[in-house]
Amino acid sequence: MSNIQETPEFTEWQQVVEILRQAATEQKDDVMLKLLLTPDERSVLLSRVNILHELLNGERSQRKISELLGVGVATITRGSNELKHHDEATKAWLAALLEQQRPNQ
């Protein structure tokens, strides 16, 4: 009789979040993210962080953000639409978190 499972072990987003949380607790989050994401995916993630930062900052138009980051306006719009699903407290928290992580602060 075979012990091979016919379904994936991990099927929920929350499981991924918990894996990342545990990796961070063990100070292995960098290793985990490098294992999970290709260099291109890490670059896209960096772009997404910059998109959120620029949108929350509110000083540039979506077109200017697109030019600055070298991404399509549709990508900026998706980030903007995602932010609309969150309350002001969450946006303020994210803006403060991103501001803290800026170099030369």
PDB file of N, CA and C in Angstrom:
ATOM      1  N   MET A   1       0.824  -1.182   0.000  1.00  0.00           N
ATOM      2  CA  MET A   1       0.000   0.000   0.000  1.00  0.00           C
ATOM      3  C   MET A   1       0.875   1.255   0.000  1.00  0.00           C
ATOM      4  N   SER A   2       0.554   2.227  -0.831  1.00  0.00           N
ATOM      5  CA  SER A   2       1.361   3.433  -0.987  1.00  0.00           C
ATOM      6  C   SER A   2       0.965   4.500   0.028  1.00  0.00           C
ATOM      7  N   ASN A   3       1.970   5.218   0.524  1.00  0.00           N
ATOM      8  CA  ASN A   3       1.732   6.338   1.433  1.00  0.00           C
ATOM      9  C   ASN A   3       1.792   7.677   0.714  1.00  0.00           C
ATOM     10  N   ILE A   4       1.838   7.666  -0.603  1.00  0.00           N
ATOM     11  CA  ILE A   4       1.924   8.904  -1.374  1.00  0.00           C
ATOM     12  C   ILE A   4       0.575   9.608  -1.314  1.00  0.00           C
ATOM     13  N   GLN A   5       0.633  10.858  -0.882  1.00  0.00           N
ATOM     14  CA  GLN A   5      -0.587  11.656  -0.764  1.00  0.00           C
ATOM     15  C   GLN A   5      -1.016  12.147  -2.138  1.00  0.00           C
ATOM     16  N   GLU A   6      -2.299  12.132  -2.390  1.00  0.00           N
ATOM     17  CA  GLU A   6      -2.837  12.512  -3.694  1.00  0.00           C
ATOM     18  C   GLU A   6      -3.223  13.984  -3.788  1.00  0.00           C
ATOM     19  N   THR A   7      -3.099  14.725  -2.680  1.00  0.00           N
ATOM     20  CA  THR A   7      -3.403  16.150  -2.688  1.00  0.00           C
ATOM     21  C   THR A   7      -2.232  16.909  -2.074  1.00  0.00           C
ATOM     22  N   PRO A   8      -2.087  18.172  -2.420  1.00  0.00           N
ATOM     23  CA  PRO A   8      -0.983  18.948  -1.830  1.00  0.00           C
ATOM     24  C   PRO A   8      -1.155  19.105  -0.317  1.00  0.00           C
ATOM     25  N   GLU A   9      -0.051  19.165   0.377  1.00  0.00           N
ATOM     26  CA  GLU A   9      -0.070  19.370   1.829  1.00  0.00           C
ATOM     27  C   GLU A   9      -0.522  20.782   2.190  1.00  0.00           C
ATOM     28  N   PHE A  10      -0.124  21.747   1.385  1.00  0.00           N
ATOM     29  CA  PHE A  10      -0.383  23.150   1.686  1.00  0.00           C
ATOM     30  C   PHE A  10      -1.366  23.695   0.663  1.00  0.00           C
ATOM     31  N   THR A  11      -2.538  24.104   1.131  1.00  0.00           N
ATOM     32  CA  THR A  11      -3.598  24.528   0.216  1.00  0.00           C
ATOM     33  C   THR A  11      -4.170  25.900   0.563  1.00  0.00           C
ATOM     34  N   GLU A  12      -3.723  26.496   1.654  1.00  0.00           N
ATOM     35  CA  GLU A  12      -4.295  27.764   2.100  1.00  0.00           C
ATOM     36  C   GLU A  12      -3.223  28.849   2.183  1.00  0.00           C
ATOM     37  N   TRP A  13      -3.600  30.069   1.796  1.00  0.00           N
ATOM     38  CA  TRP A  13      -2.692  31.211   1.886  1.00  0.00           C
ATOM     39  C   TRP A  13      -2.186  31.385   3.310  1.00  0.00           C
ATOM     40  N   GLN A  14      -3.069  31.188   4.290  1.00  0.00           N
ATOM     41  CA  GLN A  14      -2.688  31.389   5.692  1.00  0.00           C
ATOM     42  C   GLN A  14      -1.542  30.461   6.097  1.00  0.00           C
ATOM     43  N   GLN A  15      -1.458  29.285   5.489  1.00  0.00           N
ATOM     44  CA  GLN A  15      -0.339  28.381   5.770  1.00  0.00           C
ATOM     45  C   GLN A  15       0.980  29.013   5.325  1.00  0.00           C
ATOM     46  N   VAL A  16       0.964  29.661   4.189  1.00  0.00           N
ATOM     47  CA  VAL A  16       2.170  30.338   3.688  1.00  0.00           C
ATOM     48  C   VAL A  16       2.542  31.474   4.635  1.00  0.00           C
ATOM     49  N   VAL A  17       1.542  32.218   5.067  1.00  0.00           N
ATOM     50  CA  VAL A  17       1.787  33.318   6.003  1.00  0.00           C
ATOM     51  C   VAL A  17       2.423  32.778   7.284  1.00  0.00           C
ATOM     52  N   GLU A  18       1.910  31.676   7.788  1.00  0.00           N
ATOM     53  CA  GLU A  18       2.450  31.094   9.015  1.00  0.00           C
ATOM     54  C   GLU A  18       3.881  30.586   8.813  1.00  0.00           C
ATOM     55  N   ILE A  19       4.163  30.023   7.658  1.00  0.00           N
ATOM     56  CA  ILE A  19       5.533  29.579   7.353  1.00  0.00           C
ATOM     57  C   ILE A  19       6.474  30.780   7.355  1.00  0.00           C
ATOM     58  N   LEU A  20       6.059  31.860   6.716  1.00  0.00           N
ATOM     59  CA  LEU A  20       6.881  33.074   6.691  1.00  0.00           C
ATOM     60  C   LEU A  20       7.039  33.663   8.086  1.00  0.00           C
ATOM     61  N   ARG A  21       5.967  33.639   8.861  1.00  0.00           N
ATOM     62  CA  ARG A  21       6.021  34.164  10.231  1.00  0.00           C
ATOM     63  C   ARG A  21       7.023  33.352  11.062  1.00  0.00           C
ATOM     64  N   GLN A  22       6.974  32.027  10.941  1.00  0.00           N
ATOM     65  CA  GLN A  22       7.894  31.178  11.689  1.00  0.00           C
ATOM     66  C   GLN A  22       9.333  31.404  11.222  1.00  0.00           C
ATOM     67  N   ALA A  23       9.523  31.515   9.918  1.00  0.00           N
ATOM     68  CA  ALA A  23      10.868  31.781   9.396  1.00  0.00           C
ATOM     69  C   ALA A  23      11.398  33.106   9.942  1.00  0.00           C
ATOM     70  N   ALA A  24      10.541  34.120  10.026  1.00  0.00           N
ATOM     71  CA  ALA A  24      10.946  35.420  10.560  1.00  0.00           C
ATOM     72  C   ALA A  24      11.299  35.300  12.038  1.00  0.00           C
ATOM     73  N   THR A  25      10.516  34.531  12.774  1.00  0.00           N
ATOM     74  CA  THR A  25      10.790  34.320  14.199  1.00  0.00           C
ATOM     75  C   THR A  25      12.169  33.705  14.390  1.00  0.00           C
ATOM     76  N   GLU A  26      12.538  32.820  13.472  1.00  0.00           N
ATOM     77  CA  GLU A  26      13.845  32.157  13.536  1.00  0.00           C
ATOM     78  C   GLU A  26      14.923  32.939  12.792  1.00  0.00           C
ATOM     79  N   GLN A  27      14.601  34.151  12.369  1.00  0.00           N
ATOM     80  CA  GLN A  27      15.505  35.016  11.605  1.00  0.00           C
ATOM     81  C   GLN A  27      16.016  34.318  10.342  1.00  0.00           C
ATOM     82  N   LYS A  28      15.120  33.587   9.700  1.00  0.00           N
ATOM     83  CA  LYS A  28      15.425  32.893   8.449  1.00  0.00           C
ATOM     84  C   LYS A  28      14.494  33.354   7.331  1.00  0.00           C
ATOM     85  N   ASP A  29      13.848  34.507   7.514  1.00  0.00           N
ATOM     86  CA  ASP A  29      12.899  34.990   6.519  1.00  0.00           C
ATOM     87  C   ASP A  29      13.569  35.274   5.178  1.00  0.00           C
ATOM     88  N   ASP A  30      14.785  35.813   5.209  1.00  0.00           N
ATOM     89  CA  ASP A  30      15.514  36.082   3.972  1.00  0.00           C
ATOM     90  C   ASP A  30      15.772  34.783   3.216  1.00  0.00           C
ATOM     91  N   VAL A  31      16.201  33.770   3.930  1.00  0.00           N
ATOM     92  CA  VAL A  31      16.463  32.466   3.308  1.00  0.00           C
ATOM     93  C   VAL A  31      15.176  31.901   2.720  1.00  0.00           C
ATOM     94  N   MET A  32      14.095  31.959   3.490  1.00  0.00           N
ATOM     95  CA  MET A  32      12.826  31.406   3.027  1.00  0.00           C
ATOM     96  C   MET A  32      12.334  32.117   1.778  1.00  0.00           C
ATOM     97  N   LEU A  33      12.407  33.437   1.778  1.00  0.00           N
ATOM     98  CA  LEU A  33      11.947  34.180   0.610  1.00  0.00           C
ATOM     99  C   LEU A  33      12.814  33.890  -0.618  1.00  0.00           C
ATOM    100  N   LYS A  34      14.104  33.717  -0.417  1.00  0.00           N
ATOM    101  CA  LYS A  34      14.975  33.368  -1.546  1.00  0.00           C
ATOM    102  C   LYS A  34      14.676  31.963  -2.067  1.00  0.00           C
ATOM    103  N   LEU A  35      14.255  31.068  -1.180  1.00  0.00           N
ATOM    104  CA  LEU A  35      13.868  29.729  -1.618  1.00  0.00           C
ATOM    105  C   LEU A  35      12.534  29.737  -2.366  1.00  0.00           C
ATOM    106  N   LEU A  36      11.625  30.591  -1.937  1.00  0.00           N
ATOM    107  CA  LEU A  36      10.290  30.622  -2.520  1.00  0.00           C
ATOM    108  C   LEU A  36      10.199  31.444  -3.798  1.00  0.00           C
ATOM    109  N   LEU A  37      11.020  32.482  -3.913  1.00  0.00           N
ATOM    110  CA  LEU A  37      10.891  33.431  -5.021  1.00  0.00           C
ATOM    111  C   LEU A  37      12.117  33.419  -5.921  1.00  0.00           C
ATOM    112  N   THR A  38      11.883  33.474  -7.214  1.00  0.00           N
ATOM    113  CA  THR A  38      12.980  33.609  -8.170  1.00  0.00           C
ATOM    114  C   THR A  38      13.529  35.030  -8.096  1.00  0.00           C
ATOM    115  N   PRO A  39      14.707  35.272  -8.649  1.00  0.00           N
ATOM    116  CA  PRO A  39      15.212  36.654  -8.680  1.00  0.00           C
ATOM    117  C   PRO A  39      14.225  37.623  -9.349  1.00  0.00           C
ATOM    118  N   ASP A  40      13.569  37.190 -10.426  1.00  0.00           N
ATOM    119  CA  ASP A  40      12.584  38.055 -11.086  1.00  0.00           C
ATOM    120  C   ASP A  40      11.400  38.336 -10.174  1.00  0.00           C
ATOM    121  N   GLU A  41      10.930  37.335  -9.448  1.00  0.00           N
ATOM    122  CA  GLU A  41       9.810  37.529  -8.526  1.00  0.00           C
ATOM    123  C   GLU A  41      10.193  38.467  -7.383  1.00  0.00           C
ATOM    124  N   ARG A  42      11.435  38.353  -6.911  1.00  0.00           N
ATOM    125  CA  ARG A  42      11.899  39.271  -5.858  1.00  0.00           C
ATOM    126  C   ARG A  42      11.960  40.693  -6.388  1.00  0.00           C
ATOM    127  N   SER A  43      12.368  40.855  -7.640  1.00  0.00           N
ATOM    128  CA  SER A  43      12.407  42.177  -8.264  1.00  0.00           C
ATOM    129  C   SER A  43      10.990  42.748  -8.390  1.00  0.00           C
ATOM    130  N   VAL A  44      10.036  41.923  -8.770  1.00  0.00           N
ATOM    131  CA  VAL A  44       8.640  42.359  -8.872  1.00  0.00           C
ATOM    132  C   VAL A  44       8.127  42.760  -7.488  1.00  0.00           C
ATOM    133  N   LEU A  45       8.480  41.991  -6.473  1.00  0.00           N
ATOM    134  CA  LEU A  45       8.052  42.310  -5.110  1.00  0.00           C
ATOM    135  C   LEU A  45       8.616  43.666  -4.678  1.00  0.00           C
ATOM    136  N   LEU A  46       9.853  43.926  -5.008  1.00  0.00           N
ATOM    137  CA  LEU A  46      10.464  45.217  -4.711  1.00  0.00           C
ATOM    138  C   LEU A  46       9.714  46.346  -5.430  1.00  0.00           C
ATOM    139  N   SER A  47       9.348  46.103  -6.681  1.00  0.00           N
ATOM    140  CA  SER A  47       8.556  47.098  -7.425  1.00  0.00           C
ATOM    141  C   SER A  47       7.227  47.341  -6.735  1.00  0.00           C
ATOM    142  N   ARG A  48       6.576  46.278  -6.261  1.00  0.00           N
ATOM    143  CA  ARG A  48       5.277  46.427  -5.595  1.00  0.00           C
ATOM    144  C   ARG A  48       5.403  47.241  -4.315  1.00  0.00           C
ATOM    145  N   VAL A  49       6.477  47.030  -3.573  1.00  0.00           N
ATOM    146  CA  VAL A  49       6.695  47.820  -2.360  1.00  0.00           C
ATOM    147  C   VAL A  49       6.871  49.293  -2.735  1.00  0.00           C
ATOM    148  N   ASN A  50       7.632  49.547  -3.781  1.00  0.00           N
ATOM    149  CA  ASN A  50       7.820  50.929  -4.234  1.00  0.00           C
ATOM    150  C   ASN A  50       6.515  51.545  -4.738  1.00  0.00           C
ATOM    151  N   ILE A  51       5.693  50.750  -5.402  1.00  0.00           N
ATOM    152  CA  ILE A  51       4.393  51.233  -5.870  1.00  0.00           C
ATOM    153  C   ILE A  51       3.542  51.654  -4.674  1.00  0.00           C
ATOM    154  N   LEU A  52       3.444  50.789  -3.678  1.00  0.00           N
ATOM    155  CA  LEU A  52       2.656  51.124  -2.485  1.00  0.00           C
ATOM    156  C   LEU A  52       3.188  52.383  -1.817  1.00  0.00           C
ATOM    157  N   HIS A  53       4.506  52.466  -1.702  1.00  0.00           N
ATOM    158  CA  HIS A  53       5.117  53.647  -1.084  1.00  0.00           C
ATOM    159  C   HIS A  53       4.743  54.914  -1.845  1.00  0.00           C
ATOM    160  N   GLU A  54       4.877  54.875  -3.149  1.00  0.00           N
ATOM    161  CA  GLU A  54       4.570  56.053  -3.965  1.00  0.00           C
ATOM    162  C   GLU A  54       3.083  56.408  -3.898  1.00  0.00           C
ATOM    163  N   LEU A  55       2.230  55.403  -3.945  1.00  0.00           N
ATOM    164  CA  LEU A  55       0.789  55.672  -3.870  1.00  0.00           C
ATOM    165  C   LEU A  55       0.409  56.272  -2.528  1.00  0.00           C
ATOM    166  N   LEU A  56       0.961  55.734  -1.468  1.00  0.00           N
ATOM    167  CA  LEU A  56       0.658  56.257  -0.140  1.00  0.00           C
ATOM    168  C   LEU A  56       1.237  57.650   0.062  1.00  0.00           C
ATOM    169  N   ASN A  57       2.377  57.899  -0.550  1.00  0.00           N
ATOM    170  CA  ASN A  57       3.010  59.212  -0.465  1.00  0.00           C
ATOM    171  C   ASN A  57       2.153  60.265  -1.168  1.00  0.00           C
ATOM    172  N   GLY A  58       1.551  59.873  -2.286  1.00  0.00           N
ATOM    173  CA  GLY A  58       0.606  60.737  -2.979  1.00  0.00           C
ATOM    174  C   GLY A  58       1.176  61.926  -3.712  1.00  0.00           C
ATOM    175  N   GLU A  59       2.480  61.962  -3.928  1.00  0.00           N
ATOM    176  CA  GLU A  59       3.090  63.125  -4.576  1.00  0.00           C
ATOM    177  C   GLU A  59       3.219  62.983  -6.088  1.00  0.00           C
ATOM    178  N   ARG A  60       3.075  61.751  -6.603  1.00  0.00           N
ATOM    179  CA  ARG A  60       3.241  61.521  -8.039  1.00  0.00           C
ATOM    180  C   ARG A  60       1.968  60.908  -8.618  1.00  0.00           C
ATOM    181  N   SER A  61       1.725  61.214  -9.883  1.00  0.00           N
ATOM    182  CA  SER A  61       0.605  60.592 -10.591  1.00  0.00           C
ATOM    183  C   SER A  61       0.969  59.138 -10.895  1.00  0.00           C
ATOM    184  N   GLN A  62      -0.035  58.362 -11.240  1.00  0.00           N
ATOM    185  CA  GLN A  62       0.234  56.969 -11.600  1.00  0.00           C
ATOM    186  C   GLN A  62       1.166  56.890 -12.800  1.00  0.00           C
ATOM    187  N   ARG A  63       1.012  57.792 -13.740  1.00  0.00           N
ATOM    188  CA  ARG A  63       1.897  57.784 -14.913  1.00  0.00           C
ATOM    189  C   ARG A  63       3.345  58.064 -14.507  1.00  0.00           C
ATOM    190  N   LYS A  64       3.539  59.033 -13.600  1.00  0.00           N
ATOM    191  CA  LYS A  64       4.893  59.357 -13.138  1.00  0.00           C
ATOM    192  C   LYS A  64       5.492  58.179 -12.357  1.00  0.00           C
ATOM    193  N   ILE A  65       4.672  57.511 -11.541  1.00  0.00           N
ATOM    194  CA  ILE A  65       5.158  56.335 -10.806  1.00  0.00           C
ATOM    195  C   ILE A  65       5.572  55.256 -11.801  1.00  0.00           C
ATOM    196  N   SER A  66       4.766  55.065 -12.837  1.00  0.00           N
ATOM    197  CA  SER A  66       5.064  54.085 -13.877  1.00  0.00           C
ATOM    198  C   SER A  66       6.420  54.376 -14.522  1.00  0.00           C
ATOM    199  N   GLU A  67       6.657  55.637 -14.851  1.00  0.00           N
ATOM    200  CA  GLU A  67       7.930  56.040 -15.464  1.00  0.00           C
ATOM    201  C   GLU A  67       9.090  55.856 -14.496  1.00  0.00           C
ATOM    202  N   LEU A  68       8.890  56.246 -13.246  1.00  0.00           N
ATOM    203  CA  LEU A  68       9.936  56.143 -12.234  1.00  0.00           C
ATOM    204  C   LEU A  68      10.377  54.696 -12.020  1.00  0.00           C
ATOM    205  N   LEU A  69       9.390  53.797 -11.944  1.00  0.00           N
ATOM    206  CA  LEU A  69       9.689  52.409 -11.586  1.00  0.00           C
ATOM    207  C   LEU A  69       9.822  51.479 -12.783  1.00  0.00           C
ATOM    208  N   GLY A  70       9.494  51.963 -13.974  1.00  0.00           N
ATOM    209  CA  GLY A  70       9.609  51.130 -15.167  1.00  0.00           C
ATOM    210  C   GLY A  70       8.593  49.999 -15.196  1.00  0.00           C
ATOM    211  N   VAL A  71       7.400  50.270 -14.681  1.00  0.00           N
ATOM    212  CA  VAL A  71       6.313  49.286 -14.709  1.00  0.00           C
ATOM    213  C   VAL A  71       5.123  49.905 -15.424  1.00  0.00           C
ATOM    214  N   GLY A  72       4.210  49.066 -15.863  1.00  0.00           N
ATOM    215  CA  GLY A  72       3.037  49.546 -16.574  1.00  0.00           C
ATOM    216  C   GLY A  72       2.062  50.273 -15.662  1.00  0.00           C
ATOM    217  N   VAL A  73       1.304  51.175 -16.247  1.00  0.00           N
ATOM    218  CA  VAL A  73       0.291  51.909 -15.492  1.00  0.00           C
ATOM    219  C   VAL A  73      -0.724  50.932 -14.905  1.00  0.00           C
ATOM    220  N   ALA A  74      -1.024  49.854 -15.623  1.00  0.00           N
ATOM    221  CA  ALA A  74      -1.981  48.859 -15.112  1.00  0.00           C
ATOM    222  C   ALA A  74      -1.491  48.248 -13.802  1.00  0.00           C
ATOM    223  N   THR A  75      -0.200  48.065 -13.667  1.00  0.00           N
ATOM    224  CA  THR A  75       0.363  47.534 -12.421  1.00  0.00           C
ATOM    225  C   THR A  75       0.161  48.528 -11.285  1.00  0.00           C
ATOM    226  N   ILE A  76       0.348  49.794 -11.579  1.00  0.00           N
ATOM    227  CA  ILE A  76       0.119  50.841 -10.578  1.00  0.00           C
ATOM    228  C   ILE A  76      -1.356  50.858 -10.186  1.00  0.00           C
ATOM    229  N   THR A  77      -2.226  50.757 -11.174  1.00  0.00           N
ATOM    230  CA  THR A  77      -3.665  50.764 -10.924  1.00  0.00           C
ATOM    231  C   THR A  77      -4.073  49.586 -10.042  1.00  0.00           C
ATOM    232  N   ARG A  78      -3.497  48.415 -10.280  1.00  0.00           N
ATOM    233  CA  ARG A  78      -3.801  47.249  -9.433  1.00  0.00           C
ATOM    234  C   ARG A  78      -3.400  47.517  -7.986  1.00  0.00           C
ATOM    235  N   GLY A  79      -2.248  48.135  -7.796  1.00  0.00           N
ATOM    236  CA  GLY A  79      -1.817  48.490  -6.440  1.00  0.00           C
ATOM    237  C   GLY A  79      -2.761  49.488  -5.805  1.00  0.00           C
ATOM    238  N   SER A  80      -3.184  50.463  -6.577  1.00  0.00           N
ATOM    239  CA  SER A  80      -4.115  51.469  -6.089  1.00  0.00           C
ATOM    240  C   SER A  80      -5.449  50.834  -5.708  1.00  0.00           C
ATOM    241  N   ASN A  81      -5.932  49.946  -6.563  1.00  0.00           N
ATOM    242  CA  ASN A  81      -7.197  49.268  -6.280  1.00  0.00           C
ATOM    243  C   ASN A  81      -7.097  48.410  -5.028  1.00  0.00           C
ATOM    244  N   GLU A  82      -5.967  47.767  -4.830  1.00  0.00           N
ATOM    245  CA  GLU A  82      -5.787  46.945  -3.627  1.00  0.00           C
ATOM    246  C   GLU A  82      -5.805  47.815  -2.375  1.00  0.00           C
ATOM    247  N   LEU A  83      -5.166  48.959  -2.435  1.00  0.00           N
ATOM    248  CA  LEU A  83      -5.168  49.872  -1.283  1.00  0.00           C
ATOM    249  C   LEU A  83      -6.580  50.322  -0.920  1.00  0.00           C
ATOM    250  N   LYS A  84      -7.446  50.447  -1.915  1.00  0.00           N
ATOM    251  CA  LYS A  84      -8.819  50.887  -1.668  1.00  0.00           C
ATOM    252  C   LYS A  84      -9.597  49.907  -0.792  1.00  0.00           C
ATOM    253  N   HIS A  85      -9.140  48.672  -0.717  1.00  0.00           N
ATOM    254  CA  HIS A  85      -9.815  47.642   0.090  1.00  0.00           C
ATOM    255  C   HIS A  85      -9.426  47.715   1.566  1.00  0.00           C
ATOM    256  N   HIS A  86      -8.563  48.645   1.919  1.00  0.00           N
ATOM    257  CA  HIS A  86      -8.065  48.715   3.293  1.00  0.00           C
ATOM    258  C   HIS A  86      -8.444  50.043   3.934  1.00  0.00           C
ATOM    259  N   ASP A  87      -8.627  49.995   5.242  1.00  0.00           N
ATOM    260  CA  ASP A  87      -9.047  51.200   5.965  1.00  0.00           C
ATOM    261  C   ASP A  87      -7.866  52.152   6.171  1.00  0.00           C
ATOM    262  N   GLU A  88      -8.183  53.337   6.625  1.00  0.00           N
ATOM    263  CA  GLU A  88      -7.165  54.378   6.799  1.00  0.00           C
ATOM    264  C   GLU A  88      -6.116  53.987   7.838  1.00  0.00           C
ATOM    265  N   ALA A  89      -6.517  53.271   8.875  1.00  0.00           N
ATOM    266  CA  ALA A  89      -5.554  52.844   9.893  1.00  0.00           C
ATOM    267  C   ALA A  89      -4.519  51.899   9.293  1.00  0.00           C
ATOM    268  N   THR A  90      -4.959  50.989   8.443  1.00  0.00           N
ATOM    269  CA  THR A  90      -4.029  50.063   7.786  1.00  0.00           C
ATOM    270  C   THR A  90      -3.098  50.816   6.847  1.00  0.00           C
ATOM    271  N   LYS A  91      -3.645  51.758   6.106  1.00  0.00           N
ATOM    272  CA  LYS A  91      -2.814  52.564   5.197  1.00  0.00           C
ATOM    273  C   LYS A  91      -1.784  53.376   5.973  1.00  0.00           C
ATOM    274  N   ALA A  92      -2.198  53.939   7.104  1.00  0.00           N
ATOM    275  CA  ALA A  92      -1.267  54.726   7.930  1.00  0.00           C
ATOM    276  C   ALA A  92      -0.171  53.825   8.492  1.00  0.00           C
ATOM    277  N   TRP A  93      -0.548  52.627   8.934  1.00  0.00           N
ATOM    278  CA  TRP A  93       0.438  51.667   9.449  1.00  0.00           C
ATOM    279  C   TRP A  93       1.449  51.320   8.366  1.00  0.00           C
ATOM    280  N   LEU A  94       0.943  51.016   7.161  1.00  0.00           N
ATOM    281  CA  LEU A  94       1.829  50.639   6.059  1.00  0.00           C
ATOM    282  C   LEU A  94       2.739  51.794   5.663  1.00  0.00           C
ATOM    283  N   ALA A  95       2.178  52.993   5.585  1.00  0.00           N
ATOM    284  CA  ALA A  95       2.994  54.164   5.235  1.00  0.00           C
ATOM    285  C   ALA A  95       4.115  54.369   6.248  1.00  0.00           C
ATOM    286  N   ALA A  96       3.802  54.219   7.536  1.00  0.00           N
ATOM    287  CA  ALA A  96       4.819  54.381   8.588  1.00  0.00           C
ATOM    288  C   ALA A  96       5.871  53.283   8.492  1.00  0.00           C
ATOM    289  N   LEU A  97       5.437  52.058   8.253  1.00  0.00           N
ATOM    290  CA  LEU A  97       6.375  50.937   8.115  1.00  0.00           C
ATOM    291  C   LEU A  97       7.326  51.170   6.945  1.00  0.00           C
ATOM    292  N   LEU A  98       6.791  51.566   5.811  1.00  0.00           N
ATOM    293  CA  LEU A  98       7.625  51.820   4.643  1.00  0.00           C
ATOM    294  C   LEU A  98       8.567  53.002   4.879  1.00  0.00           C
ATOM    295  N   GLU A  99       8.066  54.015   5.539  1.00  0.00           N
ATOM    296  CA  GLU A  99       8.905  55.188   5.851  1.00  0.00           C
ATOM    297  C   GLU A  99      10.077  54.802   6.751  1.00  0.00           C
ATOM    298  N   GLN A 100       9.818  53.936   7.713  1.00  0.00           N
ATOM    299  CA  GLN A 100      10.881  53.476   8.641  1.00  0.00           C
ATOM    300  C   GLN A 100      11.987  52.730   7.896  1.00  0.00           C
ATOM    301  N   GLN A 101      11.633  52.035   6.843  1.00  0.00           N
ATOM    302  CA  GLN A 101      12.585  51.177   6.138  1.00  0.00           C
ATOM    303  C   GLN A 101      13.365  51.901   5.045  1.00  0.00           C
ATOM    304  N   ARG A 102      12.981  53.164   4.795  1.00  0.00           N
ATOM    305  CA  ARG A 102      13.707  53.914   3.776  1.00  0.00           C
ATOM    306  C   ARG A 102      15.149  54.114   4.211  1.00  0.00           C
ATOM    307  N   PRO A 103      16.081  53.997   3.271  1.00  0.00           N
ATOM    308  CA  PRO A 103      17.491  54.264   3.608  1.00  0.00           C
ATOM    309  C   PRO A 103      17.679  55.743   3.945  1.00  0.00           C
ATOM    310  N   ASN A 104      18.713  56.023   4.691  1.00  0.00           N
ATOM    311  CA  ASN A 104      19.075  57.397   5.066  1.00  0.00           C
ATOM    312  C   ASN A 104      18.022  58.097   5.896  1.00  0.00           C
ATOM    313  N   GLN A 105      17.326  57.345   6.714  1.00  0.00           N
ATOM    314  CA  GLN A 105      16.316  57.953   7.591  1.00  0.00           C
ATOM    315  C   GLN A 105      16.862  58.082   8.981  1.00  0.00           C
TER     316      GLN A 105
END
